[in-house]
PDB file of C-alpha atoms in Angstrom:
ATOM      1  CA  MET C1058       0.000   0.000   0.000  1.00 40.00           C
ATOM      2  CA  GLU C1059       1.356   3.386  -1.003  1.00 40.00           C
ATOM      3  CA  PRO C1060       1.568   5.970   1.758  1.00 39.00           C
ATOM      4  CA  SER C1061      -0.946   8.788   1.637  1.00 41.00           C
ATOM      5  CA  PRO C1062       0.194  12.306   0.714  1.00 38.00           C
ATOM      6  CA  SER C1063      -0.188  13.335   4.369  1.00 40.00           C
ATOM      7  CA  GLN C1064       2.248  10.583   5.371  1.00 40.00           C
ATOM      8  CA  THR C1065       4.903  11.557   2.842  1.00 40.00           C
ATOM      9  CA  GLN C1066       4.575  15.322   3.306  1.00 41.00           C
ATOM     10  CA  SER C1067       7.618  16.913   4.922  1.00 42.00           C
ATOM     11  CA  PRO C1068       7.205  19.185   7.958  1.00 42.00           C
ATOM     12  CA  THR C1069       5.855  22.605   7.062  1.00 44.00           C
ATOM     13  CA  PRO C1070       8.775  25.047   6.939  1.00 52.00           C
ATOM     14  CA  LYS C1071       8.666  28.303   8.859  1.00 58.00           C
ATOM     15  CA  SER C1072       7.344  31.272   6.958  1.00 68.00           C
ATOM     16  CA  GLY C1073       9.786  33.898   5.759  1.00 80.00           C
ATOM     17  CA  VAL C1074       8.629  36.351   8.415  1.00 82.00           C
ATOM     18  CA  LEU C1075       9.185  33.865  11.254  1.00 81.00           C
ATOM     19  CA  VAL C1076      12.612  32.949   9.922  1.00 84.00           C
ATOM     20  CA  ALA C1077      13.559  36.621   9.704  1.00 88.00           C
ATOM     21  CA  LEU C1078      12.326  37.265  13.254  1.00 88.00           C
ATOM     22  CA  ASP C1079      14.210  34.231  14.525  1.00 86.00           C
ATOM     23  CA  GLU C1080      17.432  35.340  12.874  1.00 90.00           C
ATOM     24  CA  LEU C1081      17.018  38.902  14.172  1.00 92.00           C
ATOM     25  CA  ASP C1082      16.337  37.596  17.667  1.00 90.00           C
ATOM     26  CA  LYS C1083      19.471  35.454  17.598  1.00 92.00           C
ATOM     27  CA  TRP C1084      21.597  38.321  16.240  1.00 93.00           C
ATOM     28  CA  VAL C1085      20.413  40.755  18.914  1.00 93.00           C
ATOM     29  CA  SER C1086      20.812  38.111  21.609  1.00 93.00           C
ATOM     30  CA  VAL C1087      24.436  37.494  20.634  1.00 93.00           C
ATOM     31  CA  LYS C1088      25.150  41.223  20.874  1.00 93.00           C
ATOM     32  CA  VAL C1089      23.531  41.415  24.315  1.00 93.00           C
ATOM     33  CA  HIS C1090      25.478  38.346  25.431  1.00 92.00           C
ATOM     34  CA  GLU C1091      28.712  40.026  24.342  1.00 92.00           C
ATOM     35  CA  ILE C1092      27.820  42.947  26.612  1.00 91.00           C
ATOM     36  CA  GLY C1093      27.185  40.442  29.394  1.00 89.00           C
ATOM     37  CA  ARG C1094      30.770  39.230  29.161  1.00 90.00           C
ATOM     38  CA  ARG C1095      31.879  42.609  30.540  1.00 91.00           C
ATOM     39  CA  ILE C1096      29.745  42.134  33.661  1.00 90.00           C
ATOM     40  CA  PRO C1097      31.175  39.970  36.469  1.00 91.00           C
ATOM     41  CA  ARG C1098      29.745  36.514  35.942  1.00 89.00           C
ATOM     42  CA  SER C1099      29.273  36.157  39.699  1.00 90.00           C
ATOM     43  CA  THR C1100      26.805  39.072  39.600  1.00 92.00           C
ATOM     44  CA  LEU C1101      24.776  37.501  36.797  1.00 91.00           C
ATOM     45  CA  ARG C1102      24.861  34.103  38.499  1.00 91.00           C
ATOM     46  CA  ALA C1103      23.632  35.690  41.729  1.00 92.00           C
ATOM     47  CA  LEU C1104      20.636  37.079  39.834  1.00 92.00           C
ATOM     48  CA  GLU C1105      20.127  33.670  38.256  1.00 90.00           C
ATOM     49  CA  HIS C1106      20.069  31.923  41.635  1.00 89.00           C
ATOM     50  CA  SER C1107      17.788  34.566  43.172  1.00 90.00           C
ATOM     51  CA  GLY C1108      15.089  33.742  40.606  1.00 88.00           C
ATOM     52  CA  ASP C1109      15.551  29.972  40.714  1.00 88.00           C
ATOM     53  CA  GLY C1110      12.336  28.130  41.542  1.00 85.00           C
ATOM     54  CA  ARG C1111      14.285  25.518  43.521  1.00 86.00           C
ATOM     55  CA  PHE C1112      14.909  28.253  46.097  1.00 88.00           C
ATOM     56  CA  CYS C1113      11.884  30.542  45.731  1.00 89.00           C
ATOM     57  CA  ILE C1114       9.233  27.847  46.049  1.00 91.00           C
ATOM     58  CA  PRO C1115      10.462  25.993  49.193  1.00 91.00           C
ATOM     59  CA  ILE C1116      11.388  29.267  50.941  1.00 91.00           C
ATOM     60  CA  THR C1117       7.901  30.663  50.317  1.00 91.00           C
ATOM     61  CA  ALA C1118       6.291  27.453  51.569  1.00 88.00           C
ATOM     62  CA  ALA C1119       8.507  27.347  54.672  1.00 87.00           C
ATOM     63  CA  ILE C1120       7.684  30.946  55.641  1.00 87.00           C
ATOM     64  CA  TRP C1121       3.963  30.283  55.127  1.00 85.00           C
ATOM     65  CA  VAL C1122       4.100  27.230  57.421  1.00 83.00           C
ATOM     66  CA  THR C1123       5.963  28.948  60.267  1.00 79.00           C
ATOM     67  CA  PRO C1124       3.650  29.789  63.204  1.00 71.00           C
ATOM     68  CA  VAL C1125       5.250  33.190  63.926  1.00 68.00           C
ATOM     69  CA  LEU C1126       3.061  34.939  61.339  1.00 62.00           C
ATOM     70  CA  PHE C1127      -0.109  34.394  63.344  1.00 61.00           C
ATOM     71  CA  LYS C1128      -0.498  38.160  63.859  1.00 72.00           C
ATOM     72  CA  PHE C1129      -0.443  38.833  60.117  1.00 79.00           C
ATOM     73  CA  PRO C1130      -3.164  36.798  58.345  1.00 82.00           C
ATOM     74  CA  GLU C1131      -2.936  39.033  55.247  1.00 85.00           C
ATOM     75  CA  LEU C1132       0.776  38.301  54.941  1.00 86.00           C
ATOM     76  CA  ARG C1133       0.146  34.576  55.316  1.00 86.00           C
ATOM     77  CA  SER C1134      -2.527  34.794  52.601  1.00 89.00           C
ATOM     78  CA  PHE C1135      -0.058  36.610  50.349  1.00 92.00           C
ATOM     79  CA  LEU C1136       2.514  33.847  50.791  1.00 92.00           C
ATOM     80  CA  LEU C1137       0.006  31.113  50.016  1.00 93.00           C
ATOM     81  CA  ASN C1138      -1.174  32.929  46.894  1.00 94.00           C
ATOM     82  CA  LEU C1139       2.434  33.432  45.838  1.00 95.00           C
ATOM     83  CA  PHE C1140       3.160  29.722  46.361  1.00 94.00           C
ATOM     84  CA  VAL C1141       0.147  28.777  44.209  1.00 94.00           C
ATOM     85  CA  ALA C1142       1.378  31.231  41.566  1.00 95.00           C
ATOM     86  CA  PHE C1143       4.831  29.616  41.596  1.00 95.00           C
ATOM     87  CA  MET C1144       3.307  26.183  41.014  1.00 95.00           C
ATOM     88  CA  PHE C1145       0.996  27.484  38.294  1.00 96.00           C
ATOM     89  CA  ASP C1146       3.934  29.151  36.540  1.00 95.00           C
ATOM     90  CA  LEU C1147       6.055  26.019  36.854  1.00 93.00           C
ATOM     91  CA  VAL C1148       3.447  23.847  35.142  1.00 94.00           C
ATOM     92  CA  PHE C1149       2.436  26.416  32.520  1.00 95.00           C
ATOM     93  CA  ILE C1150       5.967  27.368  31.450  1.00 94.00           C
ATOM     94  CA  GLY C1151       7.051  23.724  31.463  1.00 92.00           C
ATOM     95  CA  THR C1152       4.121  22.805  29.221  1.00 94.00           C
ATOM     96  CA  LEU C1153       4.919  25.586  26.766  1.00 95.00           C
ATOM     97  CA  LYS C1154       8.585  24.591  26.648  1.00 93.00           C
ATOM     98  CA  SER C1155       7.754  20.960  25.960  1.00 92.00           C
ATOM     99  CA  ILE C1156       5.390  21.962  23.143  1.00 93.00           C
ATOM    100  CA  ILE C1157       7.494  24.663  21.459  1.00 91.00           C
ATOM    101  CA  ARG C1158      10.875  22.970  22.051  1.00 91.00           C
ATOM    102  CA  ARG C1159      13.107  25.838  21.010  1.00 91.00           C
ATOM    103  CA  PRO C1160      16.782  24.941  21.631  1.00 90.00           C
ATOM    104  CA  ARG C1161      18.806  27.152  23.915  1.00 91.00           C
ATOM    105  CA  PRO C1162      21.624  29.282  22.462  1.00 90.00           C
ATOM    106  CA  VAL C1163      24.632  27.232  21.374  1.00 87.00           C
ATOM    107  CA  TYR C1164      26.892  29.475  23.491  1.00 86.00           C
ATOM    108  CA  ASN C1165      24.997  28.632  26.701  1.00 84.00           C
ATOM    109  CA  LYS C1166      27.660  27.106  28.937  1.00 81.00           C
ATOM    110  CA  GLY C1167      27.812  25.765  32.472  1.00 74.00           C
ATOM    111  CA  MET C1168      24.070  25.409  33.038  1.00 73.00           C
ATOM    112  CA  TYR C1169      22.724  22.620  35.242  1.00 67.00           C
ATOM    113  CA  VAL C1170      19.495  21.134  33.861  1.00 67.00           C
ATOM    114  CA  PHE C1171      17.195  20.201  36.746  1.00 66.00           C
ATOM    115  CA  VAL C1172      14.296  18.782  34.709  1.00 70.00           C
ATOM    116  CA  SER C1173      14.126  17.687  31.072  1.00 72.00           C
ATOM    117  CA  VAL C1174      12.067  20.669  29.854  1.00 77.00           C
ATOM    118  CA  ASP C1175      14.914  22.960  30.952  1.00 79.00           C
ATOM    119  CA  HIS C1176      16.714  21.866  27.799  1.00 83.00           C
ATOM    120  CA  TRP C1177      14.317  24.151  25.924  1.00 87.00           C
ATOM    121  CA  SER C1178      14.521  27.898  25.741  1.00 89.00           C
ATOM    122  CA  PHE C1179      11.093  29.404  25.006  1.00 93.00           C
ATOM    123  CA  PRO C1180       9.734  30.985  27.138  1.00 94.00           C
ATOM    124  CA  SER C1181      12.096  31.941  29.950  1.00 93.00           C
ATOM    125  CA  GLY C1182      10.960  30.566  33.295  1.00 92.00           C
ATOM    126  CA  HIS C1183      13.230  32.898  35.263  1.00 92.00           C
ATOM    127  CA  ALA C1184      11.733  35.913  33.485  1.00 95.00           C
ATOM    128  CA  SER C1185       8.145  34.789  34.029  1.00 96.00           C
ATOM    129  CA  ARG C1186       8.818  34.007  37.689  1.00 95.00           C
ATOM    130  CA  ALA C1187      10.628  37.288  38.421  1.00 96.00           C
ATOM    131  CA  LEU C1188       8.011  39.523  36.780  1.00 96.00           C
ATOM    132  CA  MET C1189       5.190  37.524  38.359  1.00 96.00           C
ATOM    133  CA  VAL C1190       6.712  38.017  41.824  1.00 96.00           C
ATOM    134  CA  ALA C1191       7.124  41.755  41.282  1.00 96.00           C
ATOM    135  CA  ALA C1192       3.527  42.091  40.069  1.00 95.00           C
ATOM    136  CA  PHE C1193       2.241  40.108  43.049  1.00 92.00           C
ATOM    137  CA  PHE C1194       4.042  42.377  45.479  1.00 93.00           C
ATOM    138  CA  TRP C1195       2.561  45.448  43.789  1.00 93.00           C
ATOM    139  CA  PHE C1196      -0.945  43.980  44.031  1.00 92.00           C
ATOM    140  CA  TYR C1197      -0.459  43.880  47.815  1.00 89.00           C
ATOM    141  CA  GLU C1198       0.959  47.412  48.073  1.00 86.00           C
ATOM    142  CA  PRO C1199      -1.565  48.548  50.761  1.00 84.00           C
ATOM    143  CA  MET C1200      -0.585  45.630  52.993  1.00 83.00           C
ATOM    144  CA  TRP C1201       3.126  46.425  52.707  1.00 82.00           C
ATOM    145  CA  GLY C1202       2.413  50.050  53.600  1.00 76.00           C
ATOM    146  CA  VAL C1203       0.612  49.012  56.793  1.00 76.00           C
ATOM    147  CA  LEU C1204       3.304  46.486  57.755  1.00 76.00           C
ATOM    148  CA  CYS C1205       6.061  49.063  57.264  1.00 71.00           C
ATOM    149  CA  THR C1206       4.421  52.006  59.017  1.00 70.00           C
ATOM    150  CA  GLU C1207       2.818  50.110  61.916  1.00 69.00           C
ATOM    151  CA  HIS C1208       5.239  47.232  62.534  1.00 65.00           C
ATOM    152  CA  LEU C1209       8.593  47.313  60.738  1.00 67.00           C
ATOM    153  CA  VAL C1210       9.568  50.944  61.301  1.00 61.00           C
ATOM    154  CA  PRO C1211       8.498  51.110  64.986  1.00 65.00           C
ATOM    155  CA  THR C1212      10.358  47.853  65.653  1.00 65.00           C
ATOM    156  CA  ALA C1213      13.542  48.957  63.884  1.00 62.00           C
ATOM    157  CA  LYS C1214      13.608  52.516  65.296  1.00 63.00           C
ATOM    158  CA  PRO C1215      15.129  51.792  68.754  1.00 67.00           C
ATOM    159  CA  TYR C1216      17.815  49.525  67.287  1.00 63.00           C
ATOM    160  CA  LEU C1217      18.780  52.145  64.723  1.00 61.00           C
ATOM    161  CA  ASP C1218      18.921  54.844  67.394  1.00 61.00           C
ATOM    162  CA  GLN C1219      21.336  52.699  69.373  1.00 67.00           C
ATOM    163  CA  LEU C1220      23.620  52.230  66.385  1.00 62.00           C
ATOM    164  CA  TYR C1221      23.250  55.683  64.854  1.00 61.00           C
ATOM    165  CA  PRO C1222      21.602  58.237  67.184  1.00 66.00           C
ATOM    166  CA  GLY C1223      18.848  60.117  65.403  1.00 61.00           C
ATOM    167  CA  SER C1224      18.588  57.698  62.479  1.00 56.00           C
ATOM    168  CA  GLY C1225      15.445  56.121  63.891  1.00 55.00           C
ATOM    169  CA  MET C1226      13.708  59.498  63.895  1.00 59.00           C
ATOM    170  CA  VAL C1227      14.683  60.025  60.257  1.00 57.00           C
ATOM    171  CA  LEU C1228      13.324  56.587  59.370  1.00 57.00           C
ATOM    172  CA  SER C1229      10.058  57.353  61.171  1.00 58.00           C
ATOM    173  CA  SER C1230       9.634  60.574  59.219  1.00 58.00           C
ATOM    174  CA  LEU C1231      10.161  58.680  55.962  1.00 59.00           C
ATOM    175  CA  LYS C1232       8.163  55.566  56.881  1.00 60.00           C
ATOM    176  CA  ALA C1233       5.499  56.264  54.256  1.00 68.00           C
ATOM    177  CA  LEU C1234       8.208  55.941  51.599  1.00 73.00           C
ATOM    178  CA  VAL C1235       9.686  52.640  52.798  1.00 73.00           C
ATOM    179  CA  ALA C1236       7.159  50.315  51.151  1.00 76.00           C
ATOM    180  CA  PRO C1237       7.078  52.107  47.743  1.00 84.00           C
ATOM    181  CA  ALA C1238      10.878  52.261  47.685  1.00 86.00           C
ATOM    182  CA  ALA C1239      11.094  48.536  48.437  1.00 88.00           C
ATOM    183  CA  LEU C1240       8.587  47.748  45.689  1.00 92.00           C
ATOM    184  CA  TYR C1241      10.540  49.784  43.142  1.00 94.00           C
ATOM    185  CA  LEU C1242      13.745  48.000  44.162  1.00 95.00           C
ATOM    186  CA  LEU C1243      11.961  44.672  43.750  1.00 95.00           C
ATOM    187  CA  SER C1244      10.825  45.721  40.277  1.00 95.00           C
ATOM    188  CA  MET C1245      14.412  46.601  39.384  1.00 96.00           C
ATOM    189  CA  TRP C1246      15.500  43.161  40.613  1.00 96.00           C
ATOM    190  CA  ALA C1247      12.854  41.498  38.431  1.00 96.00           C
ATOM    191  CA  VAL C1248      13.986  43.364  35.311  1.00 96.00           C
ATOM    192  CA  ALA C1249      17.656  42.682  36.111  1.00 95.00           C
ATOM    193  CA  THR C1250      16.975  38.980  36.671  1.00 95.00           C
ATOM    194  CA  ALA C1251      15.069  38.683  33.402  1.00 95.00           C
ATOM    195  CA  SER C1252      17.806  40.578  31.531  1.00 94.00           C
ATOM    196  CA  SER C1253      20.509  38.393  33.048  1.00 93.00           C
ATOM    197  CA  ARG C1254      19.123  35.413  31.144  1.00 93.00           C
ATOM    198  CA  VAL C1255      20.245  36.948  27.832  1.00 94.00           C
ATOM    199  CA  LEU C1256      23.420  38.438  29.296  1.00 94.00           C
ATOM    200  CA  LEU C1257      24.437  34.989  30.566  1.00 92.00           C
ATOM    201  CA  GLY C1258      23.583  33.365  27.253  1.00 91.00           C
ATOM    202  CA  ARG C1259      20.855  31.174  28.732  1.00 92.00           C
ATOM    203  CA  HIS C1260      18.072  32.569  26.532  1.00 93.00           C
ATOM    204  CA  TYR C1261      17.310  34.635  23.486  1.00 94.00           C
ATOM    205  CA  VAL C1262      15.713  38.065  23.818  1.00 96.00           C
ATOM    206  CA  MET C1263      12.299  36.855  22.626  1.00 96.00           C
ATOM    207  CA  ASP C1264      12.348  34.073  25.234  1.00 95.00           C
ATOM    208  CA  VAL C1265      12.730  36.672  27.960  1.00 96.00           C
ATOM    209  CA  MET C1266      10.175  39.076  26.500  1.00 96.00           C
ATOM    210  CA  ALA C1267       7.596  36.298  26.221  1.00 96.00           C
ATOM    211  CA  GLY C1268       8.379  34.987  29.704  1.00 96.00           C
ATOM    212  CA  SER C1269       8.068  38.466  31.206  1.00 96.00           C
ATOM    213  CA  ALA C1270       4.694  39.044  29.558  1.00 97.00           C
ATOM    214  CA  ILE C1271       3.454  35.630  30.677  1.00 97.00           C
ATOM    215  CA  GLY C1272       4.550  36.322  34.262  1.00 96.00           C
ATOM    216  CA  LEU C1273       2.606  39.590  34.384  1.00 97.00           C
ATOM    217  CA  LEU C1274      -0.480  37.939  32.890  1.00 96.00           C
ATOM    218  CA  GLU C1275      -0.239  35.026  35.325  1.00 96.00           C
ATOM    219  CA  ALA C1276      -0.088  37.367  38.303  1.00 95.00           C
ATOM    220  CA  SER C1277      -3.061  39.371  37.069  1.00 95.00           C
ATOM    221  CA  PHE C1278      -5.126  36.262  36.323  1.00 95.00           C
ATOM    222  CA  LEU C1279      -4.408  34.499  39.614  1.00 94.00           C
ATOM    223  CA  HIS C1280      -4.935  37.620  41.710  1.00 92.00           C
ATOM    224  CA  SER C1281      -8.226  38.382  39.963  1.00 91.00           C
ATOM    225  CA  PHE C1282      -9.778  34.926  39.675  1.00 92.00           C
ATOM    226  CA  LEU C1283      -7.995  32.463  41.986  1.00 89.00           C
ATOM    227  CA  HIS C1284      -7.231  34.625  45.004  1.00 90.00           C
ATOM    228  CA  ILE C1285      -7.136  32.766  48.346  1.00 90.00           C
ATOM    229  CA  SER C1286      -8.587  34.844  51.193  1.00 89.00           C
ATOM    230  CA  PRO C1287      -6.867  35.276  54.588  1.00 87.00           C
ATOM    231  CA  SER C1288      -9.578  33.201  56.308  1.00 87.00           C
ATOM    232  CA  VAL C1289      -9.066  30.267  53.942  1.00 89.00           C
ATOM    233  CA  SER C1290      -5.301  30.593  54.279  1.00 86.00           C
ATOM    234  CA  GLN C1291      -5.548  30.543  58.074  1.00 85.00           C
ATOM    235  CA  SER C1292      -7.822  27.492  58.001  1.00 85.00           C
ATOM    236  CA  LEU C1293      -5.435  25.597  55.731  1.00 87.00           C
ATOM    237  CA  HIS C1294      -2.507  26.619  57.907  1.00 80.00           C
ATOM    238  CA  SER C1295      -4.200  25.429  61.116  1.00 80.00           C
ATOM    239  CA  TRP C1296      -5.105  22.124  59.470  1.00 83.00           C
ATOM    240  CA  LEU C1297      -1.538  21.579  58.254  1.00 81.00           C
ATOM    241  CA  LEU C1298       0.006  22.391  61.627  1.00 77.00           C
ATOM    242  CA  ALA C1299      -2.374  19.924  63.274  1.00 79.00           C
ATOM    243  CA  LYS C1300      -1.347  17.223  60.802  1.00 77.00           C
ATOM    244  CA  LEU C1301       2.347  17.961  61.417  1.00 74.00           C
ATOM    245  CA  GLY C1302       1.912  18.134  65.190  1.00 72.00           C
ATOM    246  CA  ILE C1303       3.246  21.714  65.383  1.00 68.00           C
ATOM    247  CA  PRO C1304       1.768  24.013  68.074  1.00 64.00           C
ATOM    248  CA  ASN C1305      -0.448  26.729  66.642  1.00 62.00           C
ATOM    249  CA  LEU C1306       0.269  30.127  68.215  1.00 57.00           C
ATOM    250  CA  GLN C1307      -2.860  31.917  67.053  1.00 56.00           C
TER     251      GLN C1307
END
């Protein structure tokens, strides 16, 4: 039996526009990577590790579990929502990578592959994770303002006055600016972490742009439609502590 035309047909080649975009992306990425060679590799690796899910996810879960946050149910809810977002991002980005299967740059050296989908480049998981985290923190801006002005600054003031007399008073006068300043610094970290993926040679520019956009969309979607309330978070936390046999301080 002769094979059907569909069986003998070769894979559909990329269109001219896609090929041109791919070549442009690779050319720009090489130029950015050359700039990255002038930056201490330890700095770029530090950014890489700071956005690594192997650290972000367990640290977030561990802080959520700890009983010392019993006075801050909103903060505990934030951590649980962030943990769910991490898991959602992990599955979604991994699925896209396994479907699209774009190889990483040939000049990508010294990278440890934790799971098989990490062999693929599009989209960037570090970029999606970093931008998602920054967006999540901004969504909770009112909470950070309250924590800074009513808890963090009053707690830190006497210690600062002991070290540097008068500095606590200055901090108190600027306490309304602490949370916004921290959020802007976090946003700068997110952009730097995403950019480091191209500077290190781990990804192409389009990988990072797509990952960044996905991270922002994930944060918006989860915060709008799958938000876990403080009461639900507290209930889950109490149930888990009971299962683990850990005293509940609330």
